[in-house]
């Protein structure tokens, strides 16, 4: 058994998982939806006793060449929620994604719920507000979101607690949401055979990412882990987006138990230098830093996205 950490918020999360595993309350029911065009996993998670639910990291379909959006993927989540008689309380965003557009406002319109993200979204809004030369009409106070949460903050999902854990490194604003015994870890770690997320975006940091991941690794081995992405490891033919903390500790190719911080930082920095920018980073960040809302229409009634040249 691992020693208890001095991290009080993490210890609260550890005790919550142990309680669920020990039969003190039912484990939440999780349904995953995989969006292959962006390799993104979204989730509907609900408390079985009350059917109160949250949606995690939703996707709005976007065809970049035409500039058209559609809601086919989000409608799948809506159909699942309605067919199972669920009530949406939260629309959880683990961070401001750089690889897909959030469907949170559309889902909120159809199902209700409060859009939730980490308070460090203010940092992201300030950084990218400058990159996109946003004017004074773009609020940089997080007010586009319904609720900004901080490390250790607890929300209620029916009879199930949701604990927010701040896990920066990929971006400054990344959160993991621990719901019962299920950890939704966003872009921190991937399947054990694929490794970890990049840390070279503005505000990202490989050393910080390592420490955030090691923090998550303190959760009990049986903790269920739900990932935001999968890209198929070279020897794997199927997409996968659920694992456990134990499997990550033992087998994550980048950050398994025994990997030193300096070795991880050197590996991650060298690897990130070879990666292209995500295909949808420019439209995604502009929209996701607004909680999934589109920019305001211009005088002709059309909404526009910016393409900063030679910047990223």
XYZ file of C-alpha atoms in Angstrom:
312
model
C 0.000 0.000 0.000
C 1.257 3.479 -0.864
C 1.879 6.076 1.810
C -0.675 8.844 2.082
C 0.373 12.097 0.453
C 0.594 15.436 2.259
C -1.685 16.775 -0.497
C -5.034 17.206 1.267
C -7.066 17.530 -1.920
C -5.498 14.399 -3.382
C -6.057 12.533 -0.115
C -9.739 13.457 -0.289
C -9.866 11.965 -3.776
C -8.055 8.820 -2.655
C -10.489 8.296 0.199
C -13.434 8.776 -2.149
C -12.195 6.048 -4.494
C -11.512 3.709 -1.596
C -15.007 4.274 -0.246
C -16.619 3.399 -3.583
C -14.411 0.343 -4.002
C -15.358 -0.688 -0.472
C -19.057 -0.555 -1.271
C -19.867 2.789 0.322
C -22.004 4.131 -2.495
C -22.446 2.937 -6.049
C -19.902 3.538 -8.783
C -21.081 5.986 -11.453
C -22.218 4.640 -14.813
C -20.048 5.870 -17.685
C -20.855 5.766 -21.393
C -18.101 6.733 -23.819
C -18.508 8.156 -27.318
C -15.516 8.227 -29.658
C -15.223 10.893 -32.362
C -12.767 9.417 -34.832
C -12.244 12.578 -36.964
C -10.612 14.253 -33.941
C -9.708 11.081 -31.992
C -11.682 12.465 -29.033
C -13.551 10.524 -26.359
C -16.569 12.220 -24.781
C -18.534 10.810 -21.879
C -21.932 10.810 -20.241
C -21.500 9.855 -16.582
C -24.383 9.523 -14.158
C -25.214 8.699 -10.583
C -27.224 5.443 -10.712
C -29.392 6.305 -7.707
C -30.686 9.642 -8.991
C -29.851 9.586 -12.727
C -28.258 13.001 -12.379
C -25.562 13.215 -15.041
C -22.636 15.164 -16.454
C -21.234 15.333 -19.969
C -17.440 15.447 -20.226
C -15.515 16.962 -23.173
C -18.192 17.077 -25.871
C -17.458 17.562 -29.582
C -19.050 19.831 -32.170
C -18.478 18.534 -35.701
C -16.509 20.995 -37.820
C -15.555 20.798 -41.488
C -12.609 23.154 -41.786
C -12.479 23.510 -45.610
C -16.087 24.709 -45.755
C -16.216 26.397 -42.344
C -19.411 24.499 -41.537
C -20.403 23.061 -38.161
C -22.881 20.276 -37.451
C -24.225 18.500 -34.389
C -24.306 14.842 -35.394
C -21.898 13.749 -32.667
C -23.525 15.879 -29.979
C -26.935 14.535 -30.979
C -25.725 11.017 -30.159
C -25.107 12.162 -26.589
C -28.530 13.810 -26.460
C -30.221 10.620 -27.652
C -28.418 8.603 -24.977
C -29.313 11.068 -22.225
C -32.979 11.157 -23.190
C -33.373 7.428 -23.792
C -31.959 6.704 -20.339
C -34.016 9.342 -18.531
C -30.961 11.278 -17.334
C -30.876 14.836 -16.045
C -27.813 16.870 -17.012
C -26.372 18.992 -14.216
C -22.893 19.750 -15.533
C -21.094 20.092 -18.858
C -17.519 19.489 -17.786
C -14.511 20.687 -19.790
C -11.141 19.291 -18.720
C -9.411 22.208 -20.525
C -9.677 24.493 -23.538
C -9.105 21.876 -26.216
C -6.813 22.535 -29.176
C -8.025 19.657 -31.338
C -11.803 19.889 -31.426
C -14.625 22.351 -30.899
C -16.754 22.012 -27.782
C -20.486 21.365 -28.196
C -21.247 22.538 -24.654
C -23.496 25.521 -25.582
C -25.564 23.379 -27.960
C -25.934 20.637 -25.342
C -26.827 23.225 -22.718
C -29.564 24.563 -24.973
C -31.012 21.082 -25.481
C -30.406 19.489 -22.077
C -29.580 22.204 -19.567
C -26.635 22.017 -17.210
C -23.828 24.353 -16.176
C -20.600 24.647 -18.188
C -17.649 23.982 -15.870
C -13.909 24.502 -16.386
C -10.859 25.241 -14.232
C -10.256 28.784 -13.038
C -6.921 28.872 -14.854
C -8.904 29.327 -18.072
C -8.272 33.019 -17.325
C -4.590 32.411 -18.110
C -5.522 30.758 -21.399
C -7.877 33.601 -22.299
C -5.176 36.186 -21.627
C -2.516 34.328 -23.626
C -4.690 33.560 -26.628
C -6.589 36.805 -26.419
C -3.261 38.436 -27.320
C -2.392 35.861 -29.992
C -5.734 36.427 -31.729
C -5.647 40.189 -31.039
C -9.065 40.041 -29.444
C -10.535 43.415 -28.610
C -12.065 44.660 -25.402
C -15.348 42.911 -26.218
C -13.688 39.562 -25.462
C -13.982 39.032 -21.708
C -10.909 37.514 -20.109
C -12.570 36.780 -16.765
C -14.046 33.356 -17.565
C -17.569 34.761 -17.586
C -18.437 32.781 -20.723
C -18.488 29.689 -18.510
C -21.050 28.934 -15.849
C -18.667 27.798 -13.111
C -14.904 28.126 -12.630
C -13.505 25.569 -10.210
C -10.224 25.273 -8.345
C -8.124 22.404 -7.101
C -9.971 20.295 -4.565
C -13.359 21.864 -5.170
C -16.200 19.379 -4.780
C -19.455 19.366 -6.722
C -22.478 17.126 -6.223
C -23.792 14.862 -8.952
C -26.831 13.351 -7.287
C -25.394 11.174 -4.524
C -21.948 11.091 -6.150
C -19.199 13.616 -5.447
C -17.172 15.264 -8.216
C -13.700 16.341 -7.091
C -11.700 18.685 -9.314
C -7.933 18.126 -9.369
C -5.735 20.731 -11.062
C -3.294 18.892 -13.344
C -1.503 21.544 -15.451
C 1.326 20.913 -17.887
C -0.436 20.222 -21.164
C -2.043 23.635 -20.637
C -2.210 25.805 -17.501
C -5.915 25.095 -17.059
C -6.123 21.301 -17.206
C -8.358 19.587 -14.670
C -9.048 15.971 -13.887
C -12.550 15.279 -12.589
C -12.825 12.409 -10.127
C -16.429 11.176 -10.100
C -16.843 8.333 -7.657
C -14.135 5.851 -8.656
C -13.818 7.234 -12.208
C -11.116 9.741 -13.158
C -11.614 11.831 -16.302
C -8.064 12.989 -16.921
C -8.323 15.066 -20.103
C -5.037 15.503 -21.976
C -2.543 14.348 -19.355
C -2.014 10.657 -20.052
C -3.164 8.364 -22.850
C -3.415 4.589 -22.999
C -0.329 2.954 -21.456
C 0.979 1.870 -24.859
C 0.738 5.441 -26.232
C 2.149 7.513 -23.385
C 1.475 11.115 -22.436
C 0.209 14.403 -23.834
C 2.380 17.075 -25.401
C 3.472 20.070 -23.323
C 4.639 22.601 -25.912
C 1.532 24.765 -26.292
C 1.653 28.323 -24.880
C 1.639 27.935 -21.100
C 2.479 24.230 -21.249
C 5.454 22.722 -19.417
C 6.840 19.176 -19.457
C 8.106 19.267 -15.875
C 4.731 20.466 -14.614
C 3.006 17.756 -16.651
C 5.204 15.068 -15.091
C 4.326 16.232 -11.590
C 0.622 16.395 -12.421
C 0.708 12.843 -13.780
C 2.578 11.540 -10.743
C -0.091 13.184 -8.614
C -2.800 11.255 -10.466
C -0.754 8.075 -10.079
C -1.255 8.330 -6.311
C -4.903 7.362 -6.739
C -5.728 3.713 -5.929
C -4.692 1.192 -8.582
C -8.316 0.212 -9.233
C -9.345 3.767 -10.103
C -10.984 3.743 -13.526
C -9.318 6.182 -15.917
C -11.184 7.720 -18.854
C -9.020 9.415 -21.461
C -9.833 12.317 -23.754
C -8.012 10.911 -26.788
C -6.647 7.797 -28.419
C -4.560 7.573 -31.574
C -3.874 3.794 -31.614
C -0.411 2.702 -30.580
C 1.666 1.195 -33.422
C 0.923 -2.407 -32.429
C -2.791 -1.867 -31.690
C -5.611 -2.056 -34.237
C -8.511 -0.802 -32.096
C -9.176 2.538 -30.450
C -9.285 2.421 -26.641
C -9.997 5.119 -24.076
C -10.468 3.401 -20.706
C -7.765 2.019 -18.446
C -6.806 2.046 -14.739
C -4.300 3.865 -12.600
C -2.597 0.526 -11.917
C -2.157 -0.149 -15.623
C -0.720 3.348 -16.123
C 1.707 2.978 -13.240
C 2.933 -0.359 -14.492
C 2.958 0.117 -18.230
C 2.754 3.736 -19.444
C 5.625 3.906 -21.907
C 6.505 7.500 -20.976
C 5.810 7.754 -17.267
C 5.494 4.346 -15.593
C 6.745 3.898 -12.033
C 10.495 4.352 -11.966
C 10.770 6.989 -14.708
C 12.765 9.950 -13.412
C 11.502 13.491 -13.845
C 14.598 14.637 -15.740
C 14.351 11.699 -18.140
C 10.681 12.434 -18.795
C 11.324 16.126 -19.412
C 14.118 15.317 -21.876
C 11.945 12.771 -23.703
C 8.851 14.965 -23.814
C 10.758 18.056 -24.945
C 12.519 16.176 -27.745
C 9.332 14.460 -28.863
C 7.275 17.663 -28.836
C 9.828 19.338 -31.090
C 8.940 16.824 -33.819
C 5.159 17.300 -33.640
C 3.060 19.414 -35.964
C 0.460 21.764 -34.545
C -2.975 20.108 -34.193
C -5.008 20.478 -37.380
C -7.835 22.366 -35.651
C -5.884 24.353 -33.065
C -6.712 27.814 -34.470
C -10.491 27.399 -34.727
C -10.661 25.250 -31.597
C -8.924 27.633 -29.228
C -10.847 30.676 -30.494
C -14.128 28.921 -29.774
C -13.222 26.901 -26.694
C -11.789 29.858 -24.804
C -15.322 31.255 -25.215
C -16.840 28.107 -23.617
C -17.777 26.786 -27.052
C -19.579 29.941 -28.129
C -18.872 31.340 -31.575
C -17.425 34.859 -32.041
C -20.023 37.577 -32.352
C -21.329 38.154 -35.892
C -19.911 41.080 -37.815
C -21.922 43.801 -39.567
C -22.969 41.450 -42.385
C -24.354 38.909 -39.915
C -21.559 36.381 -40.487
C -19.252 35.029 -37.768
C -15.519 34.825 -38.560
C -12.485 33.033 -37.192
C -8.987 34.478 -37.367
C -5.884 32.850 -38.840
C -2.770 34.468 -37.294
C 0.163 34.070 -39.683
C 3.607 32.891 -38.580
C 2.623 33.018 -34.922
C 2.387 29.474 -33.514
